[in-house]
PDB file of C-alpha atoms in Angstrom:
ATOM      1  CA  ASP A  40     115.007 108.705  79.966  1.00 62.00           C
ATOM      2  CA  ALA A  41     118.677 109.353  80.574  1.00 72.00           C
ATOM      3  CA  GLY A  42     120.048 107.673  83.670  1.00 91.00           C
ATOM      4  CA  VAL A  43     122.701 108.918  85.956  1.00 95.00           C
ATOM      5  CA  THR A  44     125.322 110.866  84.097  1.00 96.00           C
ATOM      6  CA  GLN A  45     128.663 111.661  85.333  1.00 97.00           C
ATOM      7  CA  SER A  46     131.675 113.953  83.830  1.00 96.00           C
ATOM      8  CA  PRO A  47     134.436 113.546  83.421  1.00 97.00           C
ATOM      9  CA  THR A  48     134.805 109.982  82.520  1.00 96.00           C
ATOM     10  CA  HIS A  49     138.310 109.885  83.348  1.00 96.00           C
ATOM     11  CA  LEU A  50     141.046 112.443  84.497  1.00 96.00           C
ATOM     12  CA  ILE A  51     144.572 112.542  85.609  1.00 98.00           C
ATOM     13  CA  LYS A  52     145.746 115.040  88.190  1.00 97.00           C
ATOM     14  CA  THR A  53     148.826 115.550  90.206  1.00 97.00           C
ATOM     15  CA  ARG A  54     149.277 115.318  94.191  1.00 97.00           C
ATOM     16  CA  GLY A  55     148.254 118.771  95.683  1.00 97.00           C
ATOM     17  CA  GLN A  56     145.772 119.590  92.883  1.00 98.00           C
ATOM     18  CA  GLN A  57     142.013 120.026  93.261  1.00 98.00           C
ATOM     19  CA  VAL A  58     139.596 118.157  91.466  1.00 98.00           C
ATOM     20  CA  THR A  59     135.644 118.754  90.786  1.00 98.00           C
ATOM     21  CA  LEU A  60     133.497 115.758  89.525  1.00 98.00           C
ATOM     22  CA  ARG A  61     129.999 116.396  88.261  1.00 98.00           C
ATOM     23  CA  CYS A  62     126.859 114.365  88.198  1.00 97.00           C
ATOM     24  CA  SER A  63     123.004 114.633  87.135  1.00 97.00           C
ATOM     25  CA  PRO A  64     120.676 112.390  88.811  1.00 95.00           C
ATOM     26  CA  LYS A  65     118.263 110.306  86.750  1.00 92.00           C
ATOM     27  CA  SER A  66     114.859 112.361  86.113  1.00 90.00           C
ATOM     28  CA  GLY A  67     112.702 112.469  88.953  1.00 84.00           C
ATOM     29  CA  HIS A  68     115.461 111.608  91.679  1.00 89.00           C
ATOM     30  CA  ASP A  69     116.006 114.442  94.301  1.00 89.00           C
ATOM     31  CA  THR A  70     118.794 112.709  96.477  1.00 90.00           C
ATOM     32  CA  VAL A  71     122.480 112.347  95.287  1.00 94.00           C
ATOM     33  CA  SER A  72     125.068 110.085  97.183  1.00 94.00           C
ATOM     34  CA  TRP A  73     128.946 109.773  96.144  1.00 97.00           C
ATOM     35  CA  TYR A  74     130.746 106.703  96.425  1.00 97.00           C
ATOM     36  CA  GLN A  75     134.620 106.137  96.006  1.00 97.00           C
ATOM     37  CA  GLN A  76     135.683 102.547  94.830  1.00 95.00           C
ATOM     38  CA  ALA A  77     139.198 101.904  95.158  1.00 93.00           C
ATOM     39  CA  LEU A  78     140.943  99.251  93.164  1.00 90.00           C
ATOM     40  CA  GLY A  79     139.819  95.678  94.425  1.00 88.00           C
ATOM     41  CA  GLN A  80     137.446  97.226  97.026  1.00 91.00           C
ATOM     42  CA  GLY A  81     133.653  97.934  97.074  1.00 93.00           C
ATOM     43  CA  PRO A  82     132.338 101.217  96.803  1.00 94.00           C
ATOM     44  CA  GLN A  83     132.492 103.293 100.329  1.00 96.00           C
ATOM     45  CA  PHE A  84     130.071 105.956 101.043  1.00 95.00           C
ATOM     46  CA  ILE A  85     131.345 109.580 101.074  1.00 97.00           C
ATOM     47  CA  PHE A  86     128.373 111.696 101.508  1.00 95.00           C
ATOM     48  CA  GLN A  87     124.807 112.234 100.496  1.00 93.00           C
ATOM     49  CA  TYR A  88     122.915 115.588  99.390  1.00 93.00           C
ATOM     50  CA  TYR A  89     119.059 116.387  99.525  1.00 90.00           C
ATOM     51  CA  GLU A  90     117.517 119.638  99.026  1.00 89.00           C
ATOM     52  CA  GLU A  91     120.898 121.354  98.438  1.00 92.00           C
ATOM     53  CA  GLU A  92     122.320 120.119 101.790  1.00 92.00           C
ATOM     54  CA  GLU A  93     124.634 117.697 103.171  1.00 93.00           C
ATOM     55  CA  ARG A  94     122.507 115.118 104.744  1.00 90.00           C
ATOM     56  CA  GLN A  95     124.917 112.307 105.764  1.00 89.00           C
ATOM     57  CA  ARG A  96     128.691 111.946 105.654  1.00 94.00           C
ATOM     58  CA  GLY A  97     131.030 108.841 105.616  1.00 94.00           C
ATOM     59  CA  ASN A  98     134.232 108.349 107.092  1.00 93.00           C
ATOM     60  CA  PHE A  99     136.015 110.785 104.726  1.00 97.00           C
ATOM     61  CA  PRO A 100     138.149 114.018 105.666  1.00 97.00           C
ATOM     62  CA  ASP A 101     137.109 117.351 104.988  1.00 96.00           C
ATOM     63  CA  ARG A 102     139.232 117.637 102.053  1.00 97.00           C
ATOM     64  CA  PHE A 103     136.194 115.970 100.436  1.00 98.00           C
ATOM     65  CA  SER A 104     133.446 118.414  99.827  1.00 97.00           C
ATOM     66  CA  GLY A 105     130.135 118.503  97.730  1.00 97.00           C
ATOM     67  CA  HIS A 106     127.416 120.648  96.641  1.00 96.00           C
ATOM     68  CA  GLN A 107     123.874 120.144  95.160  1.00 96.00           C
ATOM     69  CA  PHE A 108     122.187 122.797  92.961  1.00 96.00           C
ATOM     70  CA  PRO A 109     118.433 123.331  92.713  1.00 95.00           C
ATOM     71  CA  ASN A 110     118.133 121.245  89.671  1.00 93.00           C
ATOM     72  CA  TYR A 111     119.180 118.430  91.853  1.00 93.00           C
ATOM     73  CA  SER A 112     122.532 117.753  90.106  1.00 96.00           C
ATOM     74  CA  SER A 113     125.636 117.537  92.307  1.00 97.00           C
ATOM     75  CA  GLU A 114     129.585 118.011  92.332  1.00 98.00           C
ATOM     76  CA  LEU A 115     132.156 116.535  94.346  1.00 98.00           C
ATOM     77  CA  ASN A 116     135.237 118.448  95.250  1.00 98.00           C
ATOM     78  CA  VAL A 117     138.680 116.918  96.447  1.00 98.00           C
ATOM     79  CA  ASN A 118     141.343 119.446  97.659  1.00 97.00           C
ATOM     80  CA  ALA A 119     145.040 118.516  98.161  1.00 97.00           C
ATOM     81  CA  LEU A 120     144.964 115.433  96.155  1.00 98.00           C
ATOM     82  CA  LEU A 121     146.912 112.339  97.577  1.00 97.00           C
ATOM     83  CA  LEU A 122     148.012 109.356  95.740  1.00 97.00           C
ATOM     84  CA  GLY A 123     145.609 107.374  97.824  1.00 96.00           C
ATOM     85  CA  ASP A 124     142.560 109.373  96.164  1.00 98.00           C
ATOM     86  CA  SER A 125     143.088 107.508  92.960  1.00 97.00           C
ATOM     87  CA  ALA A 126     139.963 105.597  92.540  1.00 97.00           C
ATOM     88  CA  LEU A 127     136.562 105.301  90.693  1.00 96.00           C
ATOM     89  CA  TYR A 128     134.105 107.888  91.990  1.00 97.00           C
ATOM     90  CA  LEU A 129     130.476 106.916  91.575  1.00 97.00           C
ATOM     91  CA  CYS A 130     127.462 108.799  91.858  1.00 97.00           C
ATOM     92  CA  ALA A 131     124.103 107.429  92.708  1.00 94.00           C
ATOM     93  CA  SER A 132     120.616 108.810  92.731  1.00 91.00           C
ATOM     94  CA  ILE A 133     117.773 108.009  94.748  1.00 85.00           C
ATOM     95  CA  PRO A 134     114.005 108.723  93.755  1.00 77.00           C
ATOM     96  CA  GLY A 135     111.858 111.113  95.820  1.00 68.00           C
ATOM     97  CA  GLY A 136     109.313 109.666  98.370  1.00 61.00           C
ATOM     98  CA  PRO A 137     109.778 106.677 100.465  1.00 56.00           C
ATOM     99  CA  PHE A 138     112.990 104.788 100.142  1.00 57.00           C
ATOM    100  CA  GLY A 139     111.203 101.611  98.899  1.00 60.00           C
ATOM    101  CA  THR A 140     113.737  98.648  98.112  1.00 66.00           C
ATOM    102  CA  GLY A 141     116.833 100.508  99.118  1.00 69.00           C
ATOM    103  CA  GLU A 142     117.927 100.655  95.216  1.00 80.00           C
ATOM    104  CA  LEU A 143     120.211 103.282  94.139  1.00 87.00           C
ATOM    105  CA  PHE A 144     120.821 104.132  90.430  1.00 90.00           C
ATOM    106  CA  PHE A 145     124.753 104.364  89.800  1.00 94.00           C
ATOM    107  CA  GLY A 146     126.359 106.618  86.908  1.00 95.00           C
ATOM    108  CA  GLU A 147     129.295 104.898  85.182  1.00 95.00           C
ATOM    109  CA  GLY A 148     131.744 106.742  87.343  1.00 96.00           C
ATOM    110  CA  SER A 149     134.581 109.232  87.009  1.00 97.00           C
ATOM    111  CA  ARG A 150     138.057 107.263  87.126  1.00 96.00           C
ATOM    112  CA  LEU A 151     140.617 109.674  88.958  1.00 97.00           C
ATOM    113  CA  THR A 152     144.245 108.965  88.600  1.00 97.00           C
ATOM    114  CA  VAL A 153     146.375 110.832  91.063  1.00 97.00           C
ATOM    115  CA  LEU A 154     150.362 111.041  90.084  1.00 96.00           C
TER     116      LEU A 154
ATOM    117  CA  ASP B 130     135.265  97.297 110.995  1.00 69.00           C
ATOM    118  CA  GLN B 131     134.083  95.677 107.564  1.00 83.00           C
ATOM    119  CA  GLN B 132     130.450  95.398 108.186  1.00 93.00           C
ATOM    120  CA  VAL B 133     129.737  93.327 104.838  1.00 96.00           C
ATOM    121  CA  LYS B 134     132.244  90.703 103.788  1.00 95.00           C
ATOM    122  CA  GLN B 135     132.296  88.625 100.697  1.00 96.00           C
ATOM    123  CA  ASN B 136     134.836  85.935 101.333  1.00 92.00           C
ATOM    124  CA  SER B 137     135.096  84.242  97.884  1.00 95.00           C
ATOM    125  CA  PRO B 138     136.932  86.889  95.724  1.00 95.00           C
ATOM    126  CA  SER B 139     136.146  84.482  92.785  1.00 97.00           C
ATOM    127  CA  LEU B 140     133.768  81.856  91.403  1.00 97.00           C
ATOM    128  CA  SER B 141     133.754  79.836  88.416  1.00 98.00           C
ATOM    129  CA  VAL B 142     130.679  77.960  87.418  1.00 98.00           C
ATOM    130  CA  GLN B 143     129.521  75.979  84.399  1.00 98.00           C
ATOM    131  CA  GLU B 144     126.961  77.473  82.141  1.00 98.00           C
ATOM    132  CA  GLY B 145     123.377  76.079  82.871  1.00 97.00           C
ATOM    133  CA  ARG B 146     124.542  75.025  86.339  1.00 98.00           C
ATOM    134  CA  ILE B 147     123.748  77.162  89.820  1.00 98.00           C
ATOM    135  CA  SER B 148     125.700  79.840  90.845  1.00 98.00           C
ATOM    136  CA  ILE B 149     125.791  80.907  94.515  1.00 98.00           C
ATOM    137  CA  LEU B 150     127.145  83.850  95.947  1.00 98.00           C
ATOM    138  CA  ASN B 151     127.495  84.307  99.683  1.00 98.00           C
ATOM    139  CA  CYS B 152     127.749  87.472 101.737  1.00 97.00           C
ATOM    140  CA  ASP B 153     128.090  88.000 105.828  1.00 97.00           C
ATOM    141  CA  TYR B 154     127.302  90.779 107.457  1.00 97.00           C
ATOM    142  CA  THR B 155     127.565  92.038 111.147  1.00 96.00           C
ATOM    143  CA  ASN B 156     125.483  95.358 111.133  1.00 94.00           C
ATOM    144  CA  SER B 157     121.735  94.601 112.643  1.00 94.00           C
ATOM    145  CA  MET B 158     120.329  97.700 112.025  1.00 93.00           C
ATOM    146  CA  PHE B 159     120.501  97.117 108.012  1.00 93.00           C
ATOM    147  CA  ASP B 160     117.095  97.300 106.763  1.00 90.00           C
ATOM    148  CA  TYR B 161     117.546  96.189 103.091  1.00 92.00           C
ATOM    149  CA  PHE B 162     120.079  94.112 101.380  1.00 95.00           C
ATOM    150  CA  LEU B 163     120.901  94.164  97.780  1.00 94.00           C
ATOM    151  CA  TRP B 164     122.932  92.576  94.991  1.00 96.00           C
ATOM    152  CA  TYR B 165     124.592  94.831  92.486  1.00 96.00           C
ATOM    153  CA  LYS B 166     126.271  93.501  89.181  1.00 96.00           C
ATOM    154  CA  LYS B 167     129.136  95.408  87.823  1.00 94.00           C
ATOM    155  CA  TYR B 168     130.879  95.069  84.393  1.00 92.00           C
ATOM    156  CA  PRO B 169     134.265  96.520  83.527  1.00 86.00           C
ATOM    157  CA  ALA B 170     134.106 100.455  82.869  1.00 80.00           C
ATOM    158  CA  GLU B 171     130.329 100.627  84.044  1.00 87.00           C
ATOM    159  CA  GLY B 172     128.393 101.705  87.330  1.00 90.00           C
ATOM    160  CA  PRO B 173     127.001  99.048  89.504  1.00 92.00           C
ATOM    161  CA  THR B 174     123.742  97.732  88.332  1.00 92.00           C
ATOM    162  CA  PHE B 175     120.940  96.871  90.711  1.00 92.00           C
ATOM    163  CA  LEU B 176     119.850  93.254  90.645  1.00 94.00           C
ATOM    164  CA  ILE B 177     117.570  92.246  93.442  1.00 94.00           C
ATOM    165  CA  SER B 178     117.029  93.238  97.014  1.00 93.00           C
ATOM    166  CA  ILE B 179     115.209  91.752  99.965  1.00 94.00           C
ATOM    167  CA  SER B 180     113.848  93.429 103.256  1.00 93.00           C
ATOM    168  CA  SER B 181     115.255  92.523 106.506  1.00 94.00           C
ATOM    169  CA  ILE B 182     111.920  91.166 107.646  1.00 94.00           C
ATOM    170  CA  LYS B 183     112.013  88.800 104.803  1.00 95.00           C
ATOM    171  CA  ASP B 184     113.946  85.383 104.260  1.00 96.00           C
ATOM    172  CA  LYS B 185     113.437  84.989 100.560  1.00 97.00           C
ATOM    173  CA  ASN B 186     113.024  87.025  97.303  1.00 96.00           C
ATOM    174  CA  GLU B 187     112.830  85.842  93.715  1.00 97.00           C
ATOM    175  CA  ASP B 188     112.930  87.493  90.689  1.00 95.00           C
ATOM    176  CA  GLY B 189     113.224  85.332  87.497  1.00 97.00           C
ATOM    177  CA  ARG B 190     116.685  83.500  87.824  1.00 98.00           C
ATOM    178  CA  PHE B 191     117.807  85.324  90.784  1.00 98.00           C
ATOM    179  CA  THR B 192     116.757  84.450  94.211  1.00 98.00           C
ATOM    180  CA  VAL B 193     118.180  85.955  97.575  1.00 98.00           C
ATOM    181  CA  PHE B 194     118.152  84.124 100.655  1.00 98.00           C
ATOM    182  CA  LEU B 195     118.442  85.985 104.139  1.00 98.00           C
ATOM    183  CA  ASN B 196     119.329  84.270 107.283  1.00 97.00           C
ATOM    184  CA  LYS B 197     119.108  86.866 109.993  1.00 96.00           C
ATOM    185  CA  SER B 198     120.034  84.441 112.870  1.00 96.00           C
ATOM    186  CA  ALA B 199     123.278  83.763 110.892  1.00 97.00           C
ATOM    187  CA  LYS B 200     123.738  87.198 109.787  1.00 97.00           C
ATOM    188  CA  HIS B 201     124.085  85.582 106.072  1.00 97.00           C
ATOM    189  CA  LEU B 202     122.746  86.376 102.723  1.00 97.00           C
ATOM    190  CA  SER B 203     122.933  84.508  99.484  1.00 98.00           C
ATOM    191  CA  LEU B 204     122.291  84.984  95.843  1.00 98.00           C
ATOM    192  CA  HIS B 205     121.321  81.961  93.669  1.00 98.00           C
ATOM    193  CA  ILE B 206     121.347  82.499  89.708  1.00 98.00           C
ATOM    194  CA  VAL B 207     119.725  79.492  88.061  1.00 97.00           C
ATOM    195  CA  PRO B 208     120.539  78.748  85.155  1.00 98.00           C
ATOM    196  CA  SER B 209     123.869  80.582  84.864  1.00 98.00           C
ATOM    197  CA  GLN B 210     124.272  82.326  81.842  1.00 97.00           C
ATOM    198  CA  PRO B 211     127.569  83.741  80.055  1.00 96.00           C
ATOM    199  CA  GLY B 212     126.133  87.100  80.453  1.00 95.00           C
ATOM    200  CA  ASP B 213     126.171  86.713  84.189  1.00 97.00           C
ATOM    201  CA  SER B 214     129.920  86.922  84.189  1.00 97.00           C
ATOM    202  CA  ALA B 215     130.776  90.153  86.142  1.00 97.00           C
ATOM    203  CA  VAL B 216     131.440  91.308  89.705  1.00 96.00           C
ATOM    204  CA  TYR B 217     128.754  90.851  92.091  1.00 98.00           C
ATOM    205  CA  PHE B 218     128.633  93.144  95.345  1.00 97.00           C
ATOM    206  CA  CYS B 219     126.111  92.930  98.050  1.00 97.00           C
ATOM    207  CA  ALA B 220     125.237  95.682 100.036  1.00 95.00           C
ATOM    208  CA  GLY B 221     123.412  96.613 103.391  1.00 94.00           C
ATOM    209  CA  THR B 222     121.276  99.681 103.680  1.00 90.00           C
ATOM    210  CA  GLU B 223     120.683 101.786 106.571  1.00 87.00           C
ATOM    211  CA  ASP B 224     119.321 105.435 106.099  1.00 80.00           C
ATOM    212  CA  GLU B 225     119.562 105.174 102.708  1.00 78.00           C
ATOM    213  CA  LYS B 226     123.447 104.650 102.866  1.00 86.00           C
ATOM    214  CA  LEU B 227     124.703 101.560 100.973  1.00 90.00           C
ATOM    215  CA  THR B 228     127.512  99.507 102.882  1.00 94.00           C
ATOM    216  CA  PHE B 229     129.108  97.386 100.124  1.00 95.00           C
ATOM    217  CA  GLY B 230     131.134  94.123 100.553  1.00 96.00           C
ATOM    218  CA  THR B 231     134.432  93.742  98.362  1.00 95.00           C
ATOM    219  CA  GLY B 232     132.698  91.785  95.557  1.00 96.00           C
ATOM    220  CA  THR B 233     132.897  88.267  93.759  1.00 97.00           C
ATOM    221  CA  ARG B 234     133.966  87.912  90.429  1.00 97.00           C
ATOM    222  CA  LEU B 235     131.669  85.128  88.650  1.00 98.00           C
ATOM    223  CA  THR B 236     132.794  83.713  85.552  1.00 98.00           C
ATOM    224  CA  ILE B 237     130.686  81.531  83.665  1.00 97.00           C
ATOM    225  CA  ILE B 238     132.317  79.034  81.597  1.00 96.00           C
ATOM    226  CA  PRO B 239     130.579  77.985  78.544  1.00 93.00           C
TER     227      PRO B 239
END
């Protein structure tokens, strides 16, 4: 049973460019959340997708957008990249049904470097 | 506004002894508290959680204690093993959204 998979694992962009990160949730999970982890910090919630709609959003600008597909996979898009967007982007999935112990299952992340 | 704080950036413990990691929070709406462990180049891995209505949860070598009046939780690892060396994040959850602390790097000394 594959866990949460993310691609690409590493990428380098320049300021002003756009980036798309991809996530496939764990089998049986229908909710996907995205987190940004800057160096030396804990992960910060970006947004959550359920039934192909953004259900919750953290304190991130509109340059950050996302999408969820019918197979529950998800994309994170960041436009007009800034140096401060350099971070590890983590995708987490949640199983369907009641939110039991609060556990999220994380992928290994996509390391974005903006030059 | 930092809702979850881990005031110790690092901790070193002798192998076989007890490791105690601490976490403070300000948001009374958290319904669960969780501990995650993170190795370099990997995503965070769930370790243990506790409901906000409990004061203790134990799973093998790991025990989490919650003191709601003090808005404080701690993770005890007994006995500590070299494989426990990692960064540990505590987090509170509200509406399936996790709010993380900044992490504590635990080093187990053989």
